[in-house]
PDB file of C-alpha atoms in Angstrom:
ATOM      1  CA  MET S   1      76.449  91.913 103.315  1.00  0.00           C
ATOM      2  CA  PRO S   2      77.376  90.196 106.610  1.00  0.00           C
ATOM      3  CA  GLY S   3      80.982  90.220 107.740  1.00  0.00           C
ATOM      4  CA  ARG S   4      83.833  92.677 107.529  1.00  0.00           C
ATOM      5  CA  THR S   5      83.836  95.342 104.796  1.00  0.00           C
ATOM      6  CA  ILE S   6      87.054  95.896 102.870  1.00  0.00           C
ATOM      7  CA  ASP S   7      88.736  99.183 103.629  1.00  0.00           C
ATOM      8  CA  VAL S   8      89.383 100.306 100.054  1.00  0.00           C
ATOM      9  CA  THR S   9      91.409 103.261 101.306  1.00  0.00           C
ATOM     10  CA  ALA S  10      94.139 100.781 102.218  1.00  0.00           C
ATOM     11  CA  ASP S  11      94.759 100.098  98.525  1.00  0.00           C
ATOM     12  CA  LYS S  12      97.090 102.323  96.555  1.00  0.00           C
ATOM     13  CA  GLY S  13      95.174 102.358  93.264  1.00  0.00           C
ATOM     14  CA  LEU S  14      91.487 102.131  94.069  1.00  0.00           C
ATOM     15  CA  PRO S  15      90.743 105.073  96.402  1.00  0.00           C
ATOM     16  CA  SER S  16      91.213 107.820  93.828  1.00  0.00           C
ATOM     17  CA  ILE S  17      88.984 106.193  91.208  1.00  0.00           C
ATOM     18  CA  TRP S  18      86.456 105.592  93.982  1.00  0.00           C
ATOM     19  CA  LYS S  19      86.636 109.253  94.960  1.00  0.00           C
ATOM     20  CA  GLU S  20      86.307 110.247  91.306  1.00  0.00           C
ATOM     21  CA  GLY S  21      82.809 108.805  91.444  1.00  0.00           C
ATOM     22  CA  PHE S  22      83.437 105.543  89.577  1.00  0.00           C
ATOM     23  CA  VAL S  23      80.691 103.013  90.309  1.00  0.00           C
ATOM     24  CA  PRO S  24      81.487  99.345  89.527  1.00  0.00           C
ATOM     25  CA  LYS S  25      79.011  97.934  87.045  1.00  0.00           C
ATOM     26  CA  LYS S  26      77.278  94.857  88.378  1.00  0.00           C
ATOM     27  CA  ASN S  27      76.117  93.766  84.929  1.00  0.00           C
ATOM     28  CA  ARG S  28      79.772  93.575  83.848  1.00  0.00           C
ATOM     29  CA  GLY S  29      80.846  91.596  86.896  1.00  0.00           C
ATOM     30  CA  GLN S  30      83.183  94.368  88.039  1.00  0.00           C
ATOM     31  CA  ASN S  31      84.627  93.140  91.328  1.00  0.00           C
ATOM     32  CA  PHE S  32      88.201  94.401  91.611  1.00  0.00           C
ATOM     33  CA  LEU S  33      90.952  92.525  93.416  1.00  0.00           C
ATOM     34  CA  VAL S  34      92.373  94.895  96.037  1.00  0.00           C
ATOM     35  CA  ASN S  35      94.251  92.493  98.327  1.00  0.00           C
ATOM     36  CA  ARG S  36      97.920  93.255  97.644  1.00  0.00           C
ATOM     37  CA  ARG S  37      99.069  89.922  99.052  1.00  0.00           C
ATOM     38  CA  ILE S  38      96.878  88.062  96.542  1.00  0.00           C
ATOM     39  CA  LEU S  39      98.037  90.320  93.698  1.00  0.00           C
ATOM     40  CA  GLU S  40     101.625  89.442  94.553  1.00  0.00           C
ATOM     41  CA  LYS S  41     100.846  85.712  94.756  1.00  0.00           C
ATOM     42  CA  ILE S  42      99.156  85.688  91.355  1.00  0.00           C
ATOM     43  CA  THR S  43     102.171  87.434  89.855  1.00  0.00           C
ATOM     44  CA  ARG S  44     104.533  84.883  91.430  1.00  0.00           C
ATOM     45  CA  GLU S  45     102.418  81.966  90.196  1.00  0.00           C
ATOM     46  CA  ALA S  46     102.735  83.326  86.644  1.00  0.00           C
ATOM     47  CA  GLY S  47     106.509  82.850  86.923  1.00  0.00           C
ATOM     48  CA  LEU S  48     107.320  85.873  84.798  1.00  0.00           C
ATOM     49  CA  THR S  49     110.668  87.213  83.656  1.00  0.00           C
ATOM     50  CA  GLU S  50     111.627  90.211  81.543  1.00  0.00           C
ATOM     51  CA  ASN S  51     111.659  87.915  78.513  1.00  0.00           C
ATOM     52  CA  ASP S  52     107.967  87.055  78.824  1.00  0.00           C
ATOM     53  CA  LEU S  53     104.903  88.409  77.060  1.00  0.00           C
ATOM     54  CA  VAL S  54     101.758  88.770  79.186  1.00  0.00           C
ATOM     55  CA  VAL S  55      98.260  89.108  77.774  1.00  0.00           C
ATOM     56  CA  GLU S  56      95.975  90.422  80.507  1.00  0.00           C
ATOM     57  CA  VAL S  57      92.229  89.989  80.122  1.00  0.00           C
ATOM     58  CA  GLY S  58      90.569  92.913  81.887  1.00  0.00           C
ATOM     59  CA  THR S  59      92.788  95.784  82.996  1.00  0.00           C
ATOM     60  CA  GLY S  60      90.358  97.121  85.582  1.00  0.00           C
ATOM     61  CA  PRO S  61      91.983  99.941  87.561  1.00  0.00           C
ATOM     62  CA  GLY S  62      95.423  98.488  86.761  1.00  0.00           C
ATOM     63  CA  ASN S  63      96.153  96.904  90.144  1.00  0.00           C
ATOM     64  CA  LEU S  64      97.218  93.540  88.753  1.00  0.00           C
ATOM     65  CA  THR S  65      98.646  95.124  85.603  1.00  0.00           C
ATOM     66  CA  GLU S  66     101.123  97.085  87.707  1.00  0.00           C
ATOM     67  CA  HIS S  67     102.330  93.983  89.550  1.00  0.00           C
ATOM     68  CA  LEU S  68     102.748  92.076  86.288  1.00  0.00           C
ATOM     69  CA  ALA S  69     104.688  94.933  84.694  1.00  0.00           C
ATOM     70  CA  ARG S  70     107.070  95.230  87.641  1.00  0.00           C
ATOM     71  CA  THR S  71     108.469  91.802  86.709  1.00  0.00           C
ATOM     72  CA  GLY S  72     109.898  93.401  83.560  1.00  0.00           C
ATOM     73  CA  ALA S  73     107.645  91.364  81.261  1.00  0.00           C
ATOM     74  CA  GLN S  74     105.934  93.018  78.305  1.00  0.00           C
ATOM     75  CA  VAL S  75     102.248  93.406  79.188  1.00  0.00           C
ATOM     76  CA  ILE S  76      99.392  93.797  76.697  1.00  0.00           C
ATOM     77  CA  SER S  77      96.137  94.487  78.523  1.00  0.00           C
ATOM     78  CA  PHE S  78      92.546  94.622  77.236  1.00  0.00           C
ATOM     79  CA  GLU S  79      89.662  96.517  78.844  1.00  0.00           C
ATOM     80  CA  THR S  80      86.180  97.381  77.575  1.00  0.00           C
ATOM     81  CA  ASP S  81      85.283 100.093  80.115  1.00  0.00           C
ATOM     82  CA  ALA S  82      86.416 103.515  78.876  1.00  0.00           C
ATOM     83  CA  ALA S  83      86.560 105.005  82.378  1.00  0.00           C
ATOM     84  CA  LEU S  84      88.829 102.224  83.589  1.00  0.00           C
ATOM     85  CA  VAL S  85      91.074 102.529  80.525  1.00  0.00           C
ATOM     86  CA  ALA S  86      91.495 106.255  81.186  1.00  0.00           C
ATOM     87  CA  TYR S  87      92.226 105.695  84.872  1.00  0.00           C
ATOM     88  CA  ALA S  88      94.661 102.813  84.308  1.00  0.00           C
ATOM     89  CA  SER S  89      96.447 104.805  81.597  1.00  0.00           C
ATOM     90  CA  ARG S  90      97.172 107.543  84.152  1.00  0.00           C
ATOM     91  CA  GLN S  91      98.216 105.086  86.849  1.00  0.00           C
ATOM     92  CA  LEU S  92     100.568 103.165  84.542  1.00  0.00           C
ATOM     93  CA  SER S  93     101.826 106.072  82.440  1.00  0.00           C
ATOM     94  CA  GLY S  94     105.428 105.613  83.579  1.00  0.00           C
ATOM     95  CA  MET S  95     105.592 101.926  82.614  1.00  0.00           C
ATOM     96  CA  VAL S  96     106.962 101.640  79.092  1.00  0.00           C
ATOM     97  CA  ASN S  97     106.392  97.877  79.029  1.00  0.00           C
ATOM     98  CA  VAL S  98     102.583  98.192  79.264  1.00  0.00           C
ATOM     99  CA  ILE S  99     100.265  98.531  76.262  1.00  0.00           C
ATOM    100  CA  LEU S 100      96.607  99.177  77.063  1.00  0.00           C
ATOM    101  CA  HIS S 101      93.865  98.468  74.536  1.00  0.00           C
ATOM    102  CA  HIS S 102      90.329  99.800  74.890  1.00  0.00           C
ATOM    103  CA  GLN S 103      89.000  96.645  73.296  1.00  0.00           C
ATOM    104  CA  ASP S 104      87.056  93.479  74.075  1.00  0.00           C
ATOM    105  CA  PHE S 105      89.501  90.592  74.367  1.00  0.00           C
ATOM    106  CA  LEU S 106      86.889  88.248  72.922  1.00  0.00           C
ATOM    107  CA  GLU S 107      86.759  90.285  69.720  1.00  0.00           C
ATOM    108  CA  THR S 108      90.463  90.948  69.332  1.00  0.00           C
ATOM    109  CA  ASP S 109      92.803  89.178  66.934  1.00  0.00           C
ATOM    110  CA  LEU S 110      95.033  87.525  69.507  1.00  0.00           C
ATOM    111  CA  ALA S 111      97.421  86.134  66.895  1.00  0.00           C
ATOM    112  CA  HIS S 112      97.997  89.632  65.512  1.00  0.00           C
ATOM    113  CA  HIS S 113      98.957  91.084  68.895  1.00  0.00           C
ATOM    114  CA  VAL S 114     101.213  88.157  69.765  1.00  0.00           C
ATOM    115  CA  ALA S 115     102.931  88.325  66.357  1.00  0.00           C
ATOM    116  CA  GLU S 116     104.150  91.827  67.225  1.00  0.00           C
ATOM    117  CA  PHE S 117     106.494  90.166  69.746  1.00  0.00           C
ATOM    118  CA  PRO S 118     108.016  87.252  67.794  1.00  0.00           C
ATOM    119  CA  GLY S 119     109.471  84.339  69.677  1.00  0.00           C
ATOM    120  CA  ARG S 120     107.381  84.921  72.817  1.00  0.00           C
ATOM    121  CA  ALA S 121     104.597  82.491  73.743  1.00  0.00           C
ATOM    122  CA  PRO S 122     102.200  84.564  75.858  1.00  0.00           C
ATOM    123  CA  VAL S 123     101.174  84.000  79.439  1.00  0.00           C
ATOM    124  CA  ILE S 124      97.436  84.721  79.706  1.00  0.00           C
ATOM    125  CA  VAL S 125      96.473  86.350  83.019  1.00  0.00           C
ATOM    126  CA  GLY S 126      93.185  87.756  84.248  1.00  0.00           C
ATOM    127  CA  ASN S 127      90.574  88.204  86.957  1.00  0.00           C
ATOM    128  CA  LEU S 128      87.608  86.998  84.920  1.00  0.00           C
ATOM    129  CA  PRO S 129      83.959  87.929  85.444  1.00  0.00           C
ATOM    130  CA  TYR S 130      81.783  84.822  85.447  1.00  0.00           C
ATOM    131  CA  ALA S 131      79.940  85.709  82.229  1.00  0.00           C
ATOM    132  CA  ILE S 132      83.088  85.703  80.091  1.00  0.00           C
ATOM    133  CA  THR S 133      85.128  82.963  81.773  1.00  0.00           C
ATOM    134  CA  SER S 134      84.077  80.166  79.424  1.00  0.00           C
ATOM    135  CA  PRO S 135      84.346  82.292  76.246  1.00  0.00           C
ATOM    136  CA  VAL S 136      87.835  83.491  77.213  1.00  0.00           C
ATOM    137  CA  LEU S 137      89.054  79.975  77.898  1.00  0.00           C
ATOM    138  CA  PHE S 138      87.569  78.580  74.697  1.00  0.00           C
ATOM    139  CA  LYS S 139      89.069  81.453  72.689  1.00  0.00           C
ATOM    140  CA  VAL S 140      92.559  80.521  73.900  1.00  0.00           C
ATOM    141  CA  LEU S 141      92.123  76.732  73.978  1.00  0.00           C
ATOM    142  CA  GLU S 142      90.711  76.565  70.453  1.00  0.00           C
ATOM    143  CA  SER S 143      93.148  79.047  68.953  1.00  0.00           C
ATOM    144  CA  ASP S 144      96.333  78.135  67.115  1.00  0.00           C
ATOM    145  CA  VAL S 145      98.286  80.730  69.103  1.00  0.00           C
ATOM    146  CA  PRO S 146     101.019  79.015  71.134  1.00  0.00           C
ATOM    147  CA  TRP S 147     100.812  80.013  74.799  1.00  0.00           C
ATOM    148  CA  ARG S 148     103.133  79.231  77.678  1.00  0.00           C
ATOM    149  CA  ALA S 149     100.647  79.306  80.553  1.00  0.00           C
ATOM    150  CA  MET S 150      97.348  80.697  81.787  1.00  0.00           C
ATOM    151  CA  VAL S 151      96.882  82.015  85.320  1.00  0.00           C
ATOM    152  CA  LEU S 152      93.256  82.972  85.859  1.00  0.00           C
ATOM    153  CA  MET S 153      91.093  84.078  88.762  1.00  0.00           C
ATOM    154  CA  VAL S 154      87.665  82.480  88.423  1.00  0.00           C
ATOM    155  CA  GLN S 155      84.678  81.804  90.647  1.00  0.00           C
ATOM    156  CA  LYS S 156      85.277  78.810  92.905  1.00  0.00           C
ATOM    157  CA  GLU S 157      82.331  76.844  91.514  1.00  0.00           C
ATOM    158  CA  PHE S 158      83.605  77.425  87.985  1.00  0.00           C
ATOM    159  CA  ALA S 159      87.061  76.156  88.989  1.00  0.00           C
ATOM    160  CA  ASP S 160      85.464  73.012  90.436  1.00  0.00           C
ATOM    161  CA  ARG S 161      83.818  72.305  87.076  1.00  0.00           C
ATOM    162  CA  LEU S 162      86.948  73.137  85.095  1.00  0.00           C
ATOM    163  CA  LEU S 163      89.029  70.707  87.157  1.00  0.00           C
ATOM    164  CA  ALA S 164      86.419  67.935  87.213  1.00  0.00           C
ATOM    165  CA  PRO S 165      87.864  64.605  86.000  1.00  0.00           C
ATOM    166  CA  PRO S 166      85.990  62.386  83.507  1.00  0.00           C
ATOM    167  CA  GLY S 167      83.276  60.231  85.033  1.00  0.00           C
ATOM    168  CA  THR S 168      81.972  62.774  87.522  1.00  0.00           C
ATOM    169  CA  ARG S 169      78.733  64.757  87.519  1.00  0.00           C
ATOM    170  CA  GLN S 170      80.662  68.029  87.203  1.00  0.00           C
ATOM    171  CA  THR S 171      82.421  66.930  84.027  1.00  0.00           C
ATOM    172  CA  GLY S 172      81.362  69.176  81.152  1.00  0.00           C
ATOM    173  CA  LEU S 173      82.369  70.592  77.809  1.00  0.00           C
ATOM    174  CA  LEU S 174      84.835  73.067  79.315  1.00  0.00           C
ATOM    175  CA  SER S 175      86.665  70.517  81.459  1.00  0.00           C
ATOM    176  CA  LEU S 176      86.888  68.257  78.406  1.00  0.00           C
ATOM    177  CA  ALA S 177      88.193  71.069  76.185  1.00  0.00           C
ATOM    178  CA  ALA S 178      90.806  72.006  78.767  1.00  0.00           C
ATOM    179  CA  SER S 179      91.952  68.438  79.326  1.00  0.00           C
ATOM    180  CA  LEU S 180      92.473  67.913  75.579  1.00  0.00           C
ATOM    181  CA  VAL S 181      95.236  70.496  75.387  1.00  0.00           C
ATOM    182  CA  ALA S 182      96.266  71.479  78.915  1.00  0.00           C
ATOM    183  CA  GLU S 183      97.298  70.356  82.369  1.00  0.00           C
ATOM    184  CA  THR S 184      95.149  72.256  84.871  1.00  0.00           C
ATOM    185  CA  GLU S 185      95.713  72.862  88.574  1.00  0.00           C
ATOM    186  CA  ARG S 186      94.238  74.808  91.450  1.00  0.00           C
ATOM    187  CA  VAL S 187      96.903  77.085  92.919  1.00  0.00           C
ATOM    188  CA  LEU S 188      95.162  79.495  95.272  1.00  0.00           C
ATOM    189  CA  GLN S 189      91.840  79.948  97.057  1.00  0.00           C
ATOM    190  CA  VAL S 190      90.778  83.595  97.397  1.00  0.00           C
ATOM    191  CA  SER S 191      88.246  84.956  99.864  1.00  0.00           C
ATOM    192  CA  ARG S 192      85.474  87.152  98.515  1.00  0.00           C
ATOM    193  CA  ARG S 193      86.687  89.827 100.950  1.00  0.00           C
ATOM    194  CA  SER S 194      89.777  90.334  98.795  1.00  0.00           C
ATOM    195  CA  PHE S 195      87.576  92.205  96.278  1.00  0.00           C
ATOM    196  CA  TRP S 196      85.798  95.541  96.032  1.00  0.00           C
ATOM    197  CA  PRO S 197      82.847  95.485  95.880  1.00  0.00           C
ATOM    198  CA  VAL S 198      82.599  92.223  97.842  1.00  0.00           C
ATOM    199  CA  PRO S 199      81.016  89.522  95.631  1.00  0.00           C
ATOM    200  CA  ARG S 200      78.730  86.801  96.932  1.00  0.00           C
ATOM    201  CA  ILE S 201      81.126  83.884  96.430  1.00  0.00           C
ATOM    202  CA  ASP S 202      84.800  83.053  96.833  1.00  0.00           C
ATOM    203  CA  SER S 203      87.254  82.697  93.958  1.00  0.00           C
ATOM    204  CA  THR S 204      90.024  80.345  92.882  1.00  0.00           C
ATOM    205  CA  VAL S 205      93.205  80.931  90.924  1.00  0.00           C
ATOM    206  CA  VAL S 206      93.797  78.181  88.365  1.00  0.00           C
ATOM    207  CA  ARG S 207      96.873  77.606  86.261  1.00  0.00           C
ATOM    208  CA  LEU S 208      97.007  75.830  82.916  1.00  0.00           C
ATOM    209  CA  PHE S 209     100.047  74.594  81.008  1.00  0.00           C
ATOM    210  CA  PRO S 210      99.928  73.199  77.448  1.00  0.00           C
ATOM    211  CA  LYS S 211     100.286  69.440  77.293  1.00  0.00           C
ATOM    212  CA  THR S 212     103.583  68.139  75.996  1.00  0.00           C
ATOM    213  CA  PHE S 213     101.920  66.105  73.244  1.00  0.00           C
ATOM    214  CA  SER S 214     100.126  67.914  70.447  1.00  0.00           C
ATOM    215  CA  LEU S 215      96.661  66.622  69.603  1.00  0.00           C
ATOM    216  CA  GLU S 216      95.963  67.063  65.906  1.00  0.00           C
ATOM    217  CA  SER S 217      93.754  70.140  65.527  1.00  0.00           C
ATOM    218  CA  ARG S 218      91.404  68.238  63.199  1.00  0.00           C
ATOM    219  CA  ILE S 219      90.710  65.647  65.920  1.00  0.00           C
ATOM    220  CA  ARG S 220      90.491  68.263  68.673  1.00  0.00           C
ATOM    221  CA  ASP S 221      87.902  70.230  66.712  1.00  0.00           C
ATOM    222  CA  ARG S 222      86.034  67.031  65.917  1.00  0.00           C
ATOM    223  CA  ILE S 223      85.851  66.059  69.577  1.00  0.00           C
ATOM    224  CA  LEU S 224      84.419  69.447  70.525  1.00  0.00           C
ATOM    225  CA  ALA S 225      81.917  69.306  67.638  1.00  0.00           C
ATOM    226  CA  LEU S 226      80.649  65.975  68.979  1.00  0.00           C
ATOM    227  CA  ALA S 227      80.845  66.948  72.645  1.00  0.00           C
ATOM    228  CA  ARG S 228      78.867  70.203  72.380  1.00  0.00           C
ATOM    229  CA  PRO S 229      75.509  68.613  71.491  1.00  0.00           C
ATOM    230  CA  ALA S 230      76.261  65.632  73.728  1.00  0.00           C
ATOM    231  CA  PHE S 231      76.719  67.776  76.848  1.00  0.00           C
ATOM    232  CA  GLN S 232      73.705  69.900  75.919  1.00  0.00           C
ATOM    233  CA  GLN S 233      71.682  66.683  76.052  1.00  0.00           C
ATOM    234  CA  ARG S 234      73.688  64.952  78.735  1.00  0.00           C
ATOM    235  CA  ARG S 235      70.743  62.859  79.966  1.00  0.00           C
ATOM    236  CA  LYS S 236      70.542  61.160  76.590  1.00  0.00           C
ATOM    237  CA  LYS S 237      72.665  58.226  75.527  1.00  0.00           C
ATOM    238  CA  LEU S 238      75.457  58.957  73.079  1.00  0.00           C
ATOM    239  CA  THR S 239      73.922  56.802  70.353  1.00  0.00           C
ATOM    240  CA  GLY S 240      70.876  59.074  70.193  1.00  0.00           C
ATOM    241  CA  VAL S 241      72.983  62.222  70.057  1.00  0.00           C
ATOM    242  CA  LEU S 242      75.298  60.781  67.406  1.00  0.00           C
ATOM    243  CA  ASN S 243      72.439  59.681  65.188  1.00  0.00           C
ATOM    244  CA  LYS S 244      71.244  63.281  65.105  1.00  0.00           C
ATOM    245  CA  ALA S 245      74.769  64.458  64.337  1.00  0.00           C
ATOM    246  CA  PHE S 246      75.153  61.969  61.474  1.00  0.00           C
ATOM    247  CA  PRO S 247      71.701  61.654  59.867  1.00  0.00           C
ATOM    248  CA  GLY S 248      73.066  59.702  56.910  1.00  0.00           C
ATOM    249  CA  ARG S 249      74.366  56.885  59.107  1.00  0.00           C
ATOM    250  CA  VAL S 250      72.581  54.696  61.677  1.00  0.00           C
ATOM    251  CA  ILE S 251      74.911  54.423  64.671  1.00  0.00           C
ATOM    252  CA  LEU S 252      74.198  51.425  66.893  1.00  0.00           C
ATOM    253  CA  PRO S 253      75.304  50.678  70.468  1.00  0.00           C
ATOM    254  CA  GLY S 254      77.675  48.088  69.010  1.00  0.00           C
ATOM    255  CA  ASP S 255      79.541  50.855  67.196  1.00  0.00           C
ATOM    256  CA  LEU S 256      80.425  52.365  70.561  1.00  0.00           C
ATOM    257  CA  VAL S 257      81.288  49.018  72.155  1.00  0.00           C
ATOM    258  CA  ALA S 258      83.770  48.417  69.319  1.00  0.00           C
ATOM    259  CA  LEU S 259      85.552  51.582  70.487  1.00  0.00           C
ATOM    260  CA  GLY S 260      85.658  50.443  74.107  1.00  0.00           C
ATOM    261  CA  ILE S 261      82.695  52.656  75.094  1.00  0.00           C
ATOM    262  CA  ARG S 262      79.713  51.306  77.028  1.00  0.00           C
ATOM    263  CA  ASP S 263      76.566  51.068  74.927  1.00  0.00           C
ATOM    264  CA  ASP S 264      74.654  53.130  77.501  1.00  0.00           C
ATOM    265  CA  ALA S 265      77.395  55.744  77.925  1.00  0.00           C
ATOM    266  CA  ARG S 266      76.700  59.415  78.445  1.00  0.00           C
ATOM    267  CA  PRO S 267      79.227  62.156  77.662  1.00  0.00           C
ATOM    268  CA  GLU S 268      80.556  62.545  81.198  1.00  0.00           C
ATOM    269  CA  ASN S 269      81.487  58.839  81.271  1.00  0.00           C
ATOM    270  CA  LEU S 270      84.047  59.014  78.467  1.00  0.00           C
ATOM    271  CA  THR S 271      87.794  59.237  78.976  1.00  0.00           C
ATOM    272  CA  ILE S 272      90.003  61.425  76.789  1.00  0.00           C
ATOM    273  CA  ASP S 273      91.218  58.349  74.886  1.00  0.00           C
ATOM    274  CA  GLN S 274      87.620  57.336  74.184  1.00  0.00           C
ATOM    275  CA  TRP S 275      86.768  60.808  72.891  1.00  0.00           C
ATOM    276  CA  ILE S 276      89.791  60.628  70.589  1.00  0.00           C
ATOM    277  CA  ALA S 277      88.733  57.199  69.346  1.00  0.00           C
ATOM    278  CA  LEU S 278      85.169  58.412  68.795  1.00  0.00           C
ATOM    279  CA  ALA S 279      86.312  61.509  66.908  1.00  0.00           C
ATOM    280  CA  THR S 280      88.716  59.527  64.730  1.00  0.00           C
ATOM    281  CA  ARG S 281      86.089  56.907  63.867  1.00  0.00           C
ATOM    282  CA  SER S 282      83.424  59.517  63.111  1.00  0.00           C
ATOM    283  CA  ALA S 283      85.755  61.479  60.849  1.00  0.00           C
ATOM    284  CA  ASN S 284      86.742  58.376  58.891  1.00  0.00           C
ATOM    285  CA  ASP S 285      83.547  56.316  58.707  1.00  0.00           C
ATOM    286  CA  TRP S 286      80.411  58.154  59.771  1.00  0.00           C
ATOM    287  CA  GLU S 287      80.178  61.112  57.451  1.00  0.00           C
ATOM    288  CA  PRO S 288      77.079  60.890  55.255  1.00  0.00           C
ATOM    289  CA  ALA S 289      77.780  60.054  51.643  1.00  0.00           C
TER     290      ALA S 289
END
């Protein structure tokens, strides 16, 4: 890899696990954030107090977990790698406000864990491997668990797609899902050299806040049910996709025009208001008899 190599011995937590023979697993996307300055910035961007509940996705060696816990917030952290759970448990053993779970966040009952701390809407924090970034976001966005914020480290290209506004080529199902329920912003660009091992691309920290208005869950779910096949066939016009979705009803271009949608529209062309109108109309009028 061209360029400077990170001196992992400069990090407090990583050297000992490195010396213990731990080898990061490439197939799990294990690239650990070791830049203390970035760890501190992520913690500040989360805006935590001792009254907060943090749900961390991916404990890793506990570097970020430690910073989050030092705010006084209650931290619940999930990790699938047994070796990392054992190491982080030793590193964080003196922190009574940290609960580590050797469990896949995607398979956990998030509502159950949050309910153990009533009155606290969780802040979701994590350095996410590329393969699970979309599933993690959809798990939270589609859940009925109230959350206060999400502060997530993701690959830069993924962040670009997540933040893409309607009407652009990068607009996709995830950016639509996020925009239905959240305000999303880019808060920090992170060099690949802040990680060990050094990945091939840079990362971005994004922050999401729930929107002040509450979209009815029935309409939200309807929009996503329509948008999934539409974005899978994004070169096709919406009328063709909708006619497959509603085989008992012939949907004509004029049906879209009546909703303020161009008759040749494709999914990336639609605004949030148009998706809401489309979902409402389909729920009321287009179901097969």
